[in-house]
PDB file of C-alpha atoms in Angstrom:
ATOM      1  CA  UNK U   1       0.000   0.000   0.000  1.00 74.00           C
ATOM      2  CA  UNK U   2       1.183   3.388  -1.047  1.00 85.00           C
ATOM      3  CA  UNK U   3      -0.359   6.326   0.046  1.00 88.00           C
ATOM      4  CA  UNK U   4      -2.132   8.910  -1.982  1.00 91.00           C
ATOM      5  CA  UNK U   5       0.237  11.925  -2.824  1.00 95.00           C
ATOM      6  CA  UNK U   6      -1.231  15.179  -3.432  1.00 96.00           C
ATOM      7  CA  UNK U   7       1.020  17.597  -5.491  1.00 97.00           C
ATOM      8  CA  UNK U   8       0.619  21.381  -5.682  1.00 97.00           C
ATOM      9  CA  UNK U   9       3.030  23.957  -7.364  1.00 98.00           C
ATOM     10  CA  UNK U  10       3.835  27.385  -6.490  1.00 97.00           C
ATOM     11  CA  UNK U  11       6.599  29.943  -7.170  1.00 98.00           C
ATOM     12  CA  UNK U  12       8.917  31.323  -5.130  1.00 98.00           C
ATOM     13  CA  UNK U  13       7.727  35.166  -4.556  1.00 97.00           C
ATOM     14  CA  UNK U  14       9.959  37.858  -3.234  1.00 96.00           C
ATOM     15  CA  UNK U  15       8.361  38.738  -0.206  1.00 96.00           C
ATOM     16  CA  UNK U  16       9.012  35.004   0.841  1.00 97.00           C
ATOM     17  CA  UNK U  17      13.004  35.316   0.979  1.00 97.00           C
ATOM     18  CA  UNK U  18      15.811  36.854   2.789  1.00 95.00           C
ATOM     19  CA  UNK U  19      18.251  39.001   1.599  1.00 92.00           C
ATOM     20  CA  UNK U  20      19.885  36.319  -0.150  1.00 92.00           C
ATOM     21  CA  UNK U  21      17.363  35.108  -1.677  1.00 93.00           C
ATOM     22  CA  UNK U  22      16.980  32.043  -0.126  1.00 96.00           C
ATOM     23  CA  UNK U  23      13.326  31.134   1.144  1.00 97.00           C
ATOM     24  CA  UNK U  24      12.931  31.934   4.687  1.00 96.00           C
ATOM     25  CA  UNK U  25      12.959  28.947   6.664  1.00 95.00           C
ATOM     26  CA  UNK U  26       9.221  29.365   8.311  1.00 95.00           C
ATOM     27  CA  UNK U  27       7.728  29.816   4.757  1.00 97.00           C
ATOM     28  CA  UNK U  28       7.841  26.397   4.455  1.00 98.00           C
ATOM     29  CA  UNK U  29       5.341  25.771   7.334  1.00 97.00           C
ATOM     30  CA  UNK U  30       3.025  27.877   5.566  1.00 97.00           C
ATOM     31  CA  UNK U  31       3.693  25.917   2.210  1.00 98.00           C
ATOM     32  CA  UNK U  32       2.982  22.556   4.008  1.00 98.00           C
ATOM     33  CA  UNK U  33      -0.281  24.562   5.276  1.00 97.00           C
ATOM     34  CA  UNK U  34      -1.259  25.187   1.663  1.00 97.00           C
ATOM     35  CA  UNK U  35      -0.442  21.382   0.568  1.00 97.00           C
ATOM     36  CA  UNK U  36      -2.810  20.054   3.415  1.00 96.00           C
ATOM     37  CA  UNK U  37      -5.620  22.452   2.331  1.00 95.00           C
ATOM     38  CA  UNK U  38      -4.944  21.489  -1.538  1.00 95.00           C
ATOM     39  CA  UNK U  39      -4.938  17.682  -0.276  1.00 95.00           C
ATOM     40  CA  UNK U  40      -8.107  17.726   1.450  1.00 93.00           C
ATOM     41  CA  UNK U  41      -9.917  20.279  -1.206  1.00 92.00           C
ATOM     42  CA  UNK U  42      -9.997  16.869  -3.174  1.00 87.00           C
ATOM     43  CA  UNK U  43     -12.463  15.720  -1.233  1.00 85.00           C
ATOM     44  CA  UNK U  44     -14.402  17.970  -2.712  1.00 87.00           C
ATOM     45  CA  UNK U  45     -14.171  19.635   1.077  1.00 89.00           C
ATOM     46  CA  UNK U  46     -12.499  22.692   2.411  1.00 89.00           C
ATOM     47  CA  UNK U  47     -11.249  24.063   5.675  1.00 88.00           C
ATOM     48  CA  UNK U  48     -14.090  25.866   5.628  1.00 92.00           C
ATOM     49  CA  UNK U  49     -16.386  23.349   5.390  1.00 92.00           C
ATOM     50  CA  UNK U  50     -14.728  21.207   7.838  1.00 92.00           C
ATOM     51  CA  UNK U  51     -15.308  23.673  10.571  1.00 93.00           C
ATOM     52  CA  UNK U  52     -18.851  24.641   9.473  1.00 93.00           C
ATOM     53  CA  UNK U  53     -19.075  20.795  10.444  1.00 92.00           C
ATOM     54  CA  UNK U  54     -17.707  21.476  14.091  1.00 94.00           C
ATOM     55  CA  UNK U  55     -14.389  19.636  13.111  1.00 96.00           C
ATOM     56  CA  UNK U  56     -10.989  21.665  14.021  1.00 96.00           C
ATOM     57  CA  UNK U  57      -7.997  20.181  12.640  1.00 96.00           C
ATOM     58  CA  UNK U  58      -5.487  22.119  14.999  1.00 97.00           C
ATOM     59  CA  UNK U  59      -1.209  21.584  15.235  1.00 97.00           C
ATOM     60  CA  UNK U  60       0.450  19.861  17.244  1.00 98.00           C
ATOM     61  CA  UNK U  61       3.673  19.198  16.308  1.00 98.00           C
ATOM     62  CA  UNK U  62       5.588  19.966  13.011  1.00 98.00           C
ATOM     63  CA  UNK U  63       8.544  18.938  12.016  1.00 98.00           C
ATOM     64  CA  UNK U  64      11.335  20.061   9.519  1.00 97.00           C
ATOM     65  CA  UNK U  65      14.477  18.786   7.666  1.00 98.00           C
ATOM     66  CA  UNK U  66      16.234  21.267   5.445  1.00 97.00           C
ATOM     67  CA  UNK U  67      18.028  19.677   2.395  1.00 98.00           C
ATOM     68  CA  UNK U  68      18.567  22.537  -0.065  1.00 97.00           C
ATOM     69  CA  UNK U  69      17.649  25.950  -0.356  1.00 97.00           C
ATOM     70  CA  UNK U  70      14.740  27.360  -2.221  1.00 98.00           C
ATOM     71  CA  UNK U  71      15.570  30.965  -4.209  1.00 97.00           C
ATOM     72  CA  UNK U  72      13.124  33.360  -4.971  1.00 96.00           C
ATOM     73  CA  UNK U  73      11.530  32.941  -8.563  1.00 97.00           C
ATOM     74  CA  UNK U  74      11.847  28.649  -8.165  1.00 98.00           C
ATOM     75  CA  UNK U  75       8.978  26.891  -8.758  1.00 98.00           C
ATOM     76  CA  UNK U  76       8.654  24.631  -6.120  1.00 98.00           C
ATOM     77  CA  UNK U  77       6.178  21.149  -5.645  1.00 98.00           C
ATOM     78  CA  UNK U  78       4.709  20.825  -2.428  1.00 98.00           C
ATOM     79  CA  UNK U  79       4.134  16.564  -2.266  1.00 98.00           C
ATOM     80  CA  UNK U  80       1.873  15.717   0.763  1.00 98.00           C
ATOM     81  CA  UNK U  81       0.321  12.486   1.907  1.00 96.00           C
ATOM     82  CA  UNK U  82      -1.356  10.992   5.098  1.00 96.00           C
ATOM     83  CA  UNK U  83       1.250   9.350   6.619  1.00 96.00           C
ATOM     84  CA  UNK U  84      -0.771   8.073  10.013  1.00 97.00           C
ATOM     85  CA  UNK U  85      -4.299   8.066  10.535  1.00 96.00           C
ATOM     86  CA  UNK U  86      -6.190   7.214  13.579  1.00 97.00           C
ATOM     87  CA  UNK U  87      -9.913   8.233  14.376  1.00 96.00           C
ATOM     88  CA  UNK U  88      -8.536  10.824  17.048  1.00 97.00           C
ATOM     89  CA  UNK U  89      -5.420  11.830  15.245  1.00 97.00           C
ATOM     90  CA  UNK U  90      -3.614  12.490  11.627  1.00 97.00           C
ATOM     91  CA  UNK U  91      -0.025  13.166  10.082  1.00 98.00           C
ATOM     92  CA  UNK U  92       0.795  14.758   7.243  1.00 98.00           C
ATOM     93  CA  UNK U  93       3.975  13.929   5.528  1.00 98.00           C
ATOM     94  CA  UNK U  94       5.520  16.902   3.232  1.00 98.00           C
ATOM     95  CA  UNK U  95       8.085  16.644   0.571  1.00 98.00           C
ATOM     96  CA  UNK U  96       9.368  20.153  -1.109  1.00 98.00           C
ATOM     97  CA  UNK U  97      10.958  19.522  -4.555  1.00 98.00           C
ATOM     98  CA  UNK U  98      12.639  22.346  -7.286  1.00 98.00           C
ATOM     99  CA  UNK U  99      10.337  21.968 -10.218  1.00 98.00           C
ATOM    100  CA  UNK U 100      13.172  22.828 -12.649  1.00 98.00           C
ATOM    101  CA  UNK U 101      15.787  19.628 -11.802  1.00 98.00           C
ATOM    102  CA  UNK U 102      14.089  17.646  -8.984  1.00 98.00           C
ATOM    103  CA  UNK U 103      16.267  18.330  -6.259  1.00 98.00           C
ATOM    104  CA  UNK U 104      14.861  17.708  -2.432  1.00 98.00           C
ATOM    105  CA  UNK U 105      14.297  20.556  -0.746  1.00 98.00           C
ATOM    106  CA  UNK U 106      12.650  20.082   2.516  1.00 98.00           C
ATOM    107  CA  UNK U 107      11.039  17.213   4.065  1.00 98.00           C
ATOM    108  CA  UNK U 108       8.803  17.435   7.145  1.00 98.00           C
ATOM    109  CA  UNK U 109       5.194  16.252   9.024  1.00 98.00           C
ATOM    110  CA  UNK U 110       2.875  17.928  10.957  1.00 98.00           C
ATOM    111  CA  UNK U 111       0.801  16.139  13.957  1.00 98.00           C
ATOM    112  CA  UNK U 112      -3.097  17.311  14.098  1.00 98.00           C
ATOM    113  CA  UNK U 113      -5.957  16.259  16.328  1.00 98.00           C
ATOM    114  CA  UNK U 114      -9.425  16.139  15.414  1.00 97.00           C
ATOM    115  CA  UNK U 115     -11.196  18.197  17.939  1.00 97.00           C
ATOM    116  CA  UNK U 116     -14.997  20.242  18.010  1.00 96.00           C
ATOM    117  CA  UNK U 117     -15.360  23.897  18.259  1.00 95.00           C
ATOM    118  CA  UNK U 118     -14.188  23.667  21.854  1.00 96.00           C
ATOM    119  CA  UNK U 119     -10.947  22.399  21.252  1.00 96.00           C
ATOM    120  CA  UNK U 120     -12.344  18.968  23.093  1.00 97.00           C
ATOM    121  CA  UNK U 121     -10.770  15.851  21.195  1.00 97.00           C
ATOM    122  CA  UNK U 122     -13.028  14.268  19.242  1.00 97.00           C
ATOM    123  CA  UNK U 123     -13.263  10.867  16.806  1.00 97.00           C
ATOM    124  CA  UNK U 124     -13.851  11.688  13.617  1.00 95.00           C
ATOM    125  CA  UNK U 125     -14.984   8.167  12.451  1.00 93.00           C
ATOM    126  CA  UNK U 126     -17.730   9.009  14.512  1.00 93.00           C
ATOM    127  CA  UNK U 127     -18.548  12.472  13.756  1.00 91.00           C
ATOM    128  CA  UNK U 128     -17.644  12.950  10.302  1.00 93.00           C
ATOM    129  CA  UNK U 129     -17.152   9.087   8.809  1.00 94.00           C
ATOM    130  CA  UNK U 130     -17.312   9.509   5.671  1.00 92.00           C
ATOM    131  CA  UNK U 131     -14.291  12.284   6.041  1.00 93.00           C
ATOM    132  CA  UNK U 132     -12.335   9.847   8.356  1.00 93.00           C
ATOM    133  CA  UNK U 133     -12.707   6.647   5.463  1.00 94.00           C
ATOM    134  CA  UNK U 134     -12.088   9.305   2.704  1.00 92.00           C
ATOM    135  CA  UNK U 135      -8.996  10.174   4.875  1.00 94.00           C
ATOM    136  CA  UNK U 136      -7.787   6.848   5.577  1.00 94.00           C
ATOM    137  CA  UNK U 137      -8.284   5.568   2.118  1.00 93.00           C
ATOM    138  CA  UNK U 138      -5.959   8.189   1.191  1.00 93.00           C
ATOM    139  CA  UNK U 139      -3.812   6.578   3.502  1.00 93.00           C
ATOM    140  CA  UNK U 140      -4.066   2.891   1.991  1.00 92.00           C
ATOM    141  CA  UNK U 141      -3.793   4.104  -1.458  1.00 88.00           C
ATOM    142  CA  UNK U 142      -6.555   5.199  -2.600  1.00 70.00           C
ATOM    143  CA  UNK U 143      -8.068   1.564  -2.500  1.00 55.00           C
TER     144      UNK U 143
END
């Protein structure tokens, strides 16, 4: 079983690098923000919807390898996949790649809980099950 990856492009824009021109290292959170989003917008879902539905998908860990800079004007590919899955929990895996020769540029995962409105945990097979087997068949493969 290989999981389903997700792959979303963007460039590089100024306002997103240092002097140097290298990307500023917490840009890529936000990137691996806008992969997740993209990821789960193919569930014909959004954010947006999610939380309309009660479900909160907050942070709770994220973590970051740096390979190789990105430079302003790259076009980047932001790969993401569901790396763990349980009815209370989810993990995001995140690869960054250079469009232009394929080079690795940043791996990393973020840790999320399902929880309601009030930031109580929740289990989304239970509240939302057709999200939570849409999610975990992402997981498996797609199966």
């Amino acid at each position: 079983m290989v999981p389903v990856v997700h792959s979303h492009r963007l460039r590089v824009r100024y306002s997103e690098t240092d002097q140097m021109g290298v990307v500023y290292h917490t840009n890529y959170l936000n990137w691996f923000e806008v992969g997740r989003t993209e990821f789960i917008r193919h569930a014909d879902l959004t954010y947006r919807q999610l939380e309309e539905k009660g479900v909160l998908l907050p942070l709770t860990d994220a973590s970051l390898s740096y390979k190789k800079p990105a430079k302003y004007d790259d076009e980047v590919e932001i790969r993401t996949l569901v790396s763990e899955i349980t009815p209370v929990r989810l993990t995001f895996s995140y690869e960054v790649v250079r469009v232009s020769d394929g080079e690795l540029l940043v791996t990393g995962r973020t840790h999320h809980v399902f929880t309601n409105t009030a930031f109580r945990p929740i289990r989304l097979s239970r509240t939302e099950p057709a999200v939570y087997d849409w999610l975990e068949k992402q997981h498996k493969g797609g199966e």
